[in-house]
């Protein structure tokens, strides 16, 4: 309270209340009315009178009723039993505390909505606020857990700080099942829980999940491609060593910041390797991959056998074509040989026929005594007749030779007919002056 000294203005000289005061109105007459007490203070008074309570007793009981009413009005899904060890935590160890457990949200954790966090904070405050405890008669001077509640709310209400805490929340992690556990028919159920916990770190949402036995090859292939190239937002700032705030320790501050950055990179690398190893284990236990690989091998073997069969068919066809070509060539050679033999025989036959016909031609003039009219023909006449015969035979071909031989055979020993045949042929084949006897 502050006192202010104010000097009132001085009255005009000669002013008098008796002569200078003038009334401008008057008070009304008193009126008799009935007044009833109302409002929270009267109700509190009536309650105290009715139950014969003191002020402190009534406030304590009312605080207990308000807490119970609030707890009854809230969703039971955010109510959890409080662990004695949790209540005994020191506020200074807030960084190592489970903020979700402090607010009773362990079954929600990173899935808890901002509204659930607000409601959980309100319930905890109504139960653990020092003033509320005092009103309920709980004389506890240690408000460490209340400070833990405030810190948990502060962290989880800030999206950035909450993501940092969720990044290192070990209680939210789900261990992958062992090969023995997964082989008992719980493969998809157990691995799905583990993958859902890991999927919260993906920058890309929604995350393709495991599927089931009926998943296609494309679905399974896309699933493993995504998880082997998992783009995680997970950071590890929450585990950073506190950086000194005093301005005189700049070197120390830079050292701690560098140390924290190196630690985050190391944890990030280790987490990437851990996730890849986890997906390797998943793929090793996934019977669908074995089924797809078996089908792929079967298809590959089928294609290989088809290629081998096709190659064999082509080789066989090529060999068949080669054999057919060889057979064709052989038959052609045999046919050519046969033709040559035939031609040779024909030529020999023609030659023999020509020789025979020539003998017939020569014999034709001999049989008529070289056309001598009486006695033996002279040597000059014989030579002249044979010379013309040789000249004519040299000018005619085999067919003409045969035709002439046929005519001469038909003429027999008719000298006139024989001579006429020779003379006719000489006229056809010999030039003028070449024939001496048959001119």
XYZ file of C-alpha atoms in Angstrom:
439
model
C 0.000 0.000 0.000
C 1.356 3.419 -0.994
C 0.393 6.720 0.690
C 0.086 9.761 -1.526
C 0.081 13.215 0.037
C -2.212 15.614 -1.789
C -2.737 19.259 -0.789
C -6.329 20.341 -1.175
C -6.946 23.692 -2.832
C -7.539 26.585 -0.437
C -11.095 27.866 -0.034
C -11.867 31.321 -1.302
C -11.446 34.016 1.301
C -14.699 34.881 3.040
C -16.376 31.544 2.114
C -18.864 30.291 4.744
C -20.871 27.077 4.812
C -23.832 28.819 6.350
C -24.166 31.496 3.712
C -22.438 30.011 0.649
C -23.636 26.288 0.711
C -26.702 25.533 -1.346
C -28.459 22.097 -1.373
C -29.372 20.838 -4.842
C -31.415 17.818 -3.728
C -32.779 15.786 -0.783
C -32.672 12.199 0.490
C -35.673 9.939 -0.195
C -37.547 8.285 2.607
C -36.409 4.828 3.874
C -38.000 1.758 2.237
C -38.473 -1.640 3.953
C -37.249 -4.597 1.703
C -36.558 -8.342 2.166
C -32.957 -9.382 1.301
C -31.924 -13.045 0.740
C -28.242 -14.078 0.843
C -27.029 -15.668 -2.451
C -23.769 -16.551 -4.239
C -20.862 -18.928 -3.552
C -19.922 -17.258 -0.295
C -23.419 -17.718 1.147
C -23.464 -21.329 -0.056
C -20.116 -21.902 1.605
C -21.468 -20.325 4.792
C -24.587 -22.504 4.671
C -22.525 -25.589 4.028
C -20.287 -24.874 6.990
C -23.286 -24.276 9.222
C -25.067 -27.400 8.037
C -22.060 -29.705 8.497
C -20.626 -27.788 11.439
C -17.250 -27.302 9.724
C -14.516 -24.783 10.142
C -13.225 -22.729 7.202
C -10.109 -24.936 6.758
C -12.093 -28.191 7.040
C -14.589 -27.052 4.412
C -11.852 -25.929 1.986
C -9.995 -29.251 2.333
C -13.135 -31.317 1.732
C -14.147 -29.165 -1.214
C -10.666 -29.542 -2.770
C -10.927 -33.333 -2.442
C -14.362 -33.308 -4.070
C -13.136 -31.106 -6.929
C -10.229 -33.461 -7.622
C -12.518 -36.489 -7.595
C -15.054 -34.752 -9.841
C -12.348 -33.767 -12.296
C -10.927 -37.302 -12.353
C -14.379 -38.736 -12.912
C -15.072 -36.296 -15.720
C -11.781 -37.064 -17.488
C -11.266 -39.989 -19.863
C -10.241 -43.059 -17.904
C -7.894 -43.961 -20.773
C -5.374 -41.436 -19.499
C -5.520 -42.675 -15.921
C -2.674 -44.886 -14.775
C -1.500 -46.051 -11.377
C 1.373 -43.955 -10.040
C 4.608 -45.705 -9.205
C 6.129 -44.834 -5.852
C 9.604 -44.591 -7.352
C 8.279 -42.183 -9.966
C 6.781 -39.954 -7.279
C 10.131 -39.863 -5.503
C 12.080 -38.518 -8.488
C 14.175 -35.414 -8.159
C 13.184 -32.526 -10.419
C 16.801 -31.868 -11.325
C 16.930 -35.275 -13.065
C 14.150 -34.293 -15.481
C 16.219 -35.138 -18.545
C 16.394 -38.805 -17.610
C 12.755 -39.093 -16.602
C 9.981 -40.667 -18.652
C 7.756 -37.688 -19.403
C 4.911 -39.857 -20.640
C 4.977 -41.909 -17.442
C 4.963 -38.730 -15.342
C 1.742 -37.621 -17.050
C 0.244 -41.131 -17.102
C 0.419 -41.557 -20.881
C 2.701 -44.585 -21.146
C 0.294 -46.597 -23.312
C 0.001 -43.701 -25.772
C 3.508 -42.260 -25.763
C 4.275 -40.760 -29.224
C 0.668 -41.381 -30.268
C -0.713 -39.082 -27.553
C -2.548 -36.053 -28.934
C -1.982 -32.485 -27.664
C -5.475 -32.598 -26.126
C -4.640 -35.774 -24.194
C -1.439 -34.138 -22.920
C -3.414 -31.105 -21.706
C -5.981 -33.278 -19.937
C -3.304 -35.456 -18.378
C -1.475 -32.348 -17.143
C -4.686 -30.964 -15.624
C -5.380 -34.202 -13.768
C -1.856 -34.389 -12.409
C -1.916 -30.751 -11.297
C -5.233 -31.227 -9.471
C -3.755 -34.182 -7.668
C -0.230 -32.968 -6.919
C -0.337 -29.154 -6.744
C 1.148 -28.091 -3.390
C -1.838 -25.839 -2.644
C -4.270 -28.664 -3.365
C -2.315 -31.005 -1.132
C -2.309 -28.437 1.627
C -6.050 -27.941 1.205
C -6.537 -31.700 1.507
C -4.439 -31.806 4.649
C -1.388 -33.397 3.048
C 1.428 -31.431 4.587
C 4.188 -32.275 2.109
C 6.788 -29.593 1.631
C 8.501 -31.614 -1.155
C 7.037 -30.498 -4.482
C 9.650 -32.321 -6.645
C 7.105 -34.456 -8.454
C 4.975 -31.402 -9.229
C 8.032 -29.847 -10.846
C 8.501 -33.074 -12.826
C 4.901 -32.727 -14.021
C 5.530 -29.164 -15.145
C 8.724 -30.151 -16.932
C 7.054 -33.108 -18.668
C 4.253 -30.845 -19.888
C 6.755 -28.241 -21.029
C 8.662 -30.810 -23.115
C 5.675 -32.664 -24.554
C 3.722 -29.496 -25.404
C 6.573 -28.171 -27.555
C 6.536 -30.032 -30.937
C 10.289 -29.628 -31.427
C 11.288 -30.750 -27.936
C 8.739 -33.553 -27.975
C 10.180 -34.887 -31.247
C 13.650 -34.758 -29.688
C 12.409 -36.773 -26.713
C 10.470 -39.222 -28.926
C 13.677 -39.721 -30.899
C 15.382 -41.311 -27.873
C 12.325 -42.751 -26.096
C 13.559 -46.256 -25.352
C 10.259 -47.219 -23.716
C 8.513 -46.828 -27.093
C 10.888 -49.217 -28.838
C 9.707 -52.724 -29.684
C 12.375 -55.399 -29.943
C 12.242 -57.494 -33.114
C 11.129 -61.094 -32.614
C 13.656 -63.876 -32.653
C 13.636 -66.482 -35.389
C 12.169 -68.992 -32.938
C 9.347 -66.640 -31.928
C 8.512 -65.725 -35.514
C 8.464 -69.384 -36.568
C 5.576 -70.165 -34.199
C 3.044 -68.606 -36.527
C 3.333 -65.068 -35.129
C 5.656 -63.752 -37.827
C 3.418 -60.990 -39.217
C 1.939 -60.036 -35.830
C 5.277 -59.713 -34.031
C 7.136 -57.991 -36.842
C 4.223 -55.625 -37.499
C 4.461 -54.290 -33.925
C 8.195 -53.734 -34.319
C 7.816 -51.999 -37.695
C 5.018 -49.736 -36.466
C 7.349 -48.505 -33.725
C 10.108 -47.850 -36.271
C 7.729 -46.261 -38.805
C 7.184 -43.209 -36.576
C 10.671 -41.989 -37.546
C 9.975 -41.942 -41.300
C 9.922 -38.599 -43.090
C 7.651 -40.195 -45.684
C 4.177 -41.082 -44.484
C 2.283 -43.334 -44.728
C 4.842 -46.082 -44.443
C 4.272 -49.331 -46.407
C 3.724 -52.103 -43.906
C 4.515 -55.793 -43.900
C 1.361 -57.170 -45.465
C 0.488 -60.860 -45.208
C 0.908 -64.217 -46.932
C -1.231 -63.026 -49.845
C 0.927 -59.989 -50.663
C 2.110 -59.832 -54.269
C 5.732 -59.749 -55.328
C 5.415 -56.047 -56.258
C 4.035 -55.198 -52.794
C 6.791 -57.104 -51.007
C 9.450 -55.648 -53.305
C 8.202 -52.088 -52.701
C 8.108 -52.751 -48.953
C 11.762 -53.831 -48.771
C 12.903 -51.094 -51.157
C 11.310 -48.529 -48.848
C 12.779 -49.952 -45.650
C 16.261 -50.473 -47.108
C 16.193 -46.799 -48.146
C 14.466 -45.596 -44.977
C 14.646 -41.791 -44.642
C 14.592 -41.171 -40.895
C 14.032 -37.842 -39.142
C 15.357 -39.320 -35.934
C 17.737 -37.006 -34.125
C 19.606 -37.302 -30.861
C 19.764 -33.688 -29.592
C 17.945 -34.719 -26.434
C 21.047 -36.614 -25.330
C 23.333 -33.633 -25.890
C 25.566 -32.524 -23.079
C 24.414 -29.193 -21.661
C 26.252 -26.251 -23.198
C 27.640 -23.651 -20.707
C 25.662 -20.411 -20.736
C 28.274 -18.033 -19.337
C 29.863 -15.811 -21.943
C 33.344 -16.284 -20.522
C 33.580 -19.934 -21.607
C 33.289 -19.576 -25.365
C 36.006 -22.129 -26.022
C 34.336 -24.590 -23.695
C 30.998 -23.900 -25.360
C 32.411 -24.564 -28.830
C 34.083 -27.732 -27.534
C 30.819 -29.050 -26.083
C 28.866 -28.166 -29.247
C 31.426 -29.959 -31.402
C 31.365 -32.948 -29.061
C 27.554 -33.059 -29.220
C 27.553 -32.834 -33.045
C 30.020 -35.744 -33.293
C 27.977 -37.783 -30.846
C 24.784 -37.178 -32.848
C 26.458 -38.239 -36.104
C 27.778 -41.385 -34.476
C 24.367 -42.287 -33.041
C 22.736 -41.568 -36.401
C 25.186 -43.893 -38.179
C 24.678 -46.603 -35.574
C 20.897 -46.258 -35.829
C 21.014 -46.568 -39.635
C 23.143 -49.720 -39.333
C 20.789 -51.085 -36.661
C 17.739 -50.553 -38.864
C 19.427 -52.155 -41.876
C 20.418 -55.156 -39.752
C 16.819 -55.352 -38.500
C 15.471 -55.412 -42.079
C 18.080 -58.056 -42.985
C 16.797 -60.253 -40.144
C 13.221 -59.645 -41.278
C 14.029 -60.628 -44.857
C 15.870 -63.746 -43.645
C 12.720 -64.876 -41.761
C 10.227 -63.877 -44.460
C 8.905 -67.041 -46.084
C 7.408 -64.969 -48.896
C 10.875 -64.044 -50.110
C 11.854 -67.702 -50.113
C 8.674 -68.465 -52.046
C 9.350 -65.681 -54.558
C 12.975 -66.745 -54.934
C 11.936 -70.344 -55.462
C 9.403 -69.237 -58.076
C 12.019 -67.001 -59.666
C 14.513 -69.895 -59.773
C 11.858 -72.154 -61.240
C 11.003 -69.542 -63.841
C 14.698 -69.002 -64.507
C 15.254 -72.751 -64.853
C 12.219 -72.971 -67.110
C 13.541 -70.198 -69.311
C 17.000 -71.787 -69.267
C 15.538 -75.141 -70.302
C 13.496 -73.409 -72.981
C 16.623 -71.650 -74.231
C 18.552 -74.915 -74.190
C 15.713 -76.703 -75.972
C 15.530 -73.912 -78.528
C 19.301 -73.982 -78.980
C 19.163 -77.769 -79.338
C 16.332 -77.456 -81.840
C 18.288 -74.914 -83.837
C 21.370 -77.154 -83.785
C 19.301 -80.146 -84.835
C 17.629 -78.130 -87.577
C 20.995 -76.852 -88.708
C 22.404 -80.381 -88.675
C 19.343 -81.653 -90.472
C 19.693 -78.897 -93.063
C 23.378 -79.743 -93.410
C 22.635 -83.432 -93.895
C 19.868 -82.619 -96.344
C 22.216 -80.304 -98.213
C 24.873 -82.964 -98.257
C 22.307 -85.500 -99.439
C 21.085 -83.090 -102.082
C 24.628 -82.425 -103.223
C 25.350 -86.146 -103.200
C 22.216 -86.874 -105.208
C 23.035 -83.998 -107.539
C 26.558 -85.345 -107.952
C 25.228 -88.837 -108.509
C 22.665 -87.482 -110.984
C 25.387 -85.457 -112.699
C 27.603 -88.523 -112.731
C 24.755 -90.575 -114.103
C 24.112 -87.897 -116.692
C 27.762 -87.864 -117.556
C 27.770 -91.632 -117.804
C 24.648 -91.515 -119.847
C 26.032 -88.723 -121.981
C 29.265 -90.619 -122.332
C 27.422 -93.736 -123.329
C 25.260 -91.707 -125.670
C 28.339 -90.134 -127.141
C 29.987 -93.512 -127.432
C 26.818 -94.894 -128.914
C 26.613 -91.943 -131.240
C 30.277 -92.354 -132.060
C 29.829 -96.046 -132.664
C 26.747 -95.313 -134.692
C 28.666 -92.723 -136.652
C 31.481 -95.218 -137.207
C 28.983 -97.810 -138.285
C 27.207 -95.320 -140.502
C 30.529 -94.270 -141.960
C 31.322 -97.877 -142.609
C 27.907 -98.172 -144.242
C 28.652 -95.068 -146.319
C 32.046 -96.370 -147.368
C 30.650 -99.812 -147.947
C 27.884 -98.356 -150.140
C 30.382 -97.194 -152.755
C 32.462 -100.331 -152.415
C 29.420 -102.509 -152.947
C 28.738 -100.801 -156.282
C 32.418 -101.176 -157.266
C 33.041 -97.502 -156.904
C 30.632 -96.938 -159.727
C 32.839 -98.721 -162.281
C 30.751 -99.781 -165.269
C 32.762 -102.897 -166.028
C 35.632 -104.715 -164.498
C 37.458 -103.506 -161.433
C 37.554 -99.818 -160.666
C 40.805 -98.104 -161.260
C 42.824 -96.741 -158.395
C 42.173 -93.215 -159.557
C 38.429 -93.779 -159.602
C 38.521 -95.420 -156.149
C 40.544 -92.539 -154.776
C 38.261 -89.947 -156.326
C 35.070 -91.596 -154.988
C 36.489 -92.075 -151.433
C 37.792 -88.502 -151.423
C 34.313 -87.162 -152.144
C 32.862 -89.561 -149.530
C 35.306 -88.315 -146.867
C 34.600 -84.686 -147.734
C 30.847 -85.200 -147.498
C 31.123 -87.148 -144.217
C 33.242 -84.326 -142.799
C 30.503 -81.814 -143.575
C 27.449 -83.601 -142.171
C 26.424 -84.207 -138.540
C 25.444 -87.468 -136.887
C 21.757 -87.248 -137.738
C 22.455 -86.417 -141.382
C 25.023 -89.202 -141.403
C 22.432 -91.624 -140.065
C 19.832 -90.390 -142.560
C 22.271 -90.808 -145.456
C 23.258 -94.260 -144.191
C 19.586 -95.238 -144.074
C 19.033 -94.077 -147.641
C 22.160 -95.847 -148.857
C 21.171 -99.029 -147.062
C 17.790 -98.821 -148.752
C 19.508 -98.276 -152.129
C 21.524 -101.468 -151.635
C 23.638 -102.316 -154.658
C 21.723 -100.095 -156.998
C 24.646 -98.026 -158.261
C 22.419 -95.387 -159.779
C 20.428 -94.975 -156.568
C 23.587 -94.880 -154.443
C 25.198 -92.354 -156.723
C 22.061 -90.243 -156.771
C 22.008 -90.169 -152.952
C 25.664 -89.169 -152.784
C 25.317 -86.574 -155.496
C 22.331 -85.018 -153.729
C 24.224 -84.845 -150.430
C 27.329 -83.420 -152.116
C 25.212 -80.698 -153.652
C 24.042 -79.741 -150.138
C 27.340 -79.910 -148.269
C 30.144 -79.296 -150.735
C 30.933 -76.129 -152.498
C 31.176 -75.927 -156.220
C 34.413 -77.507 -157.390
C 34.965 -79.445 -154.152
C 33.270 -82.615 -155.454
C 35.240 -84.505 -158.049
C 33.104 -87.545 -158.714
C 29.702 -86.525 -157.335
C 29.589 -83.137 -159.102
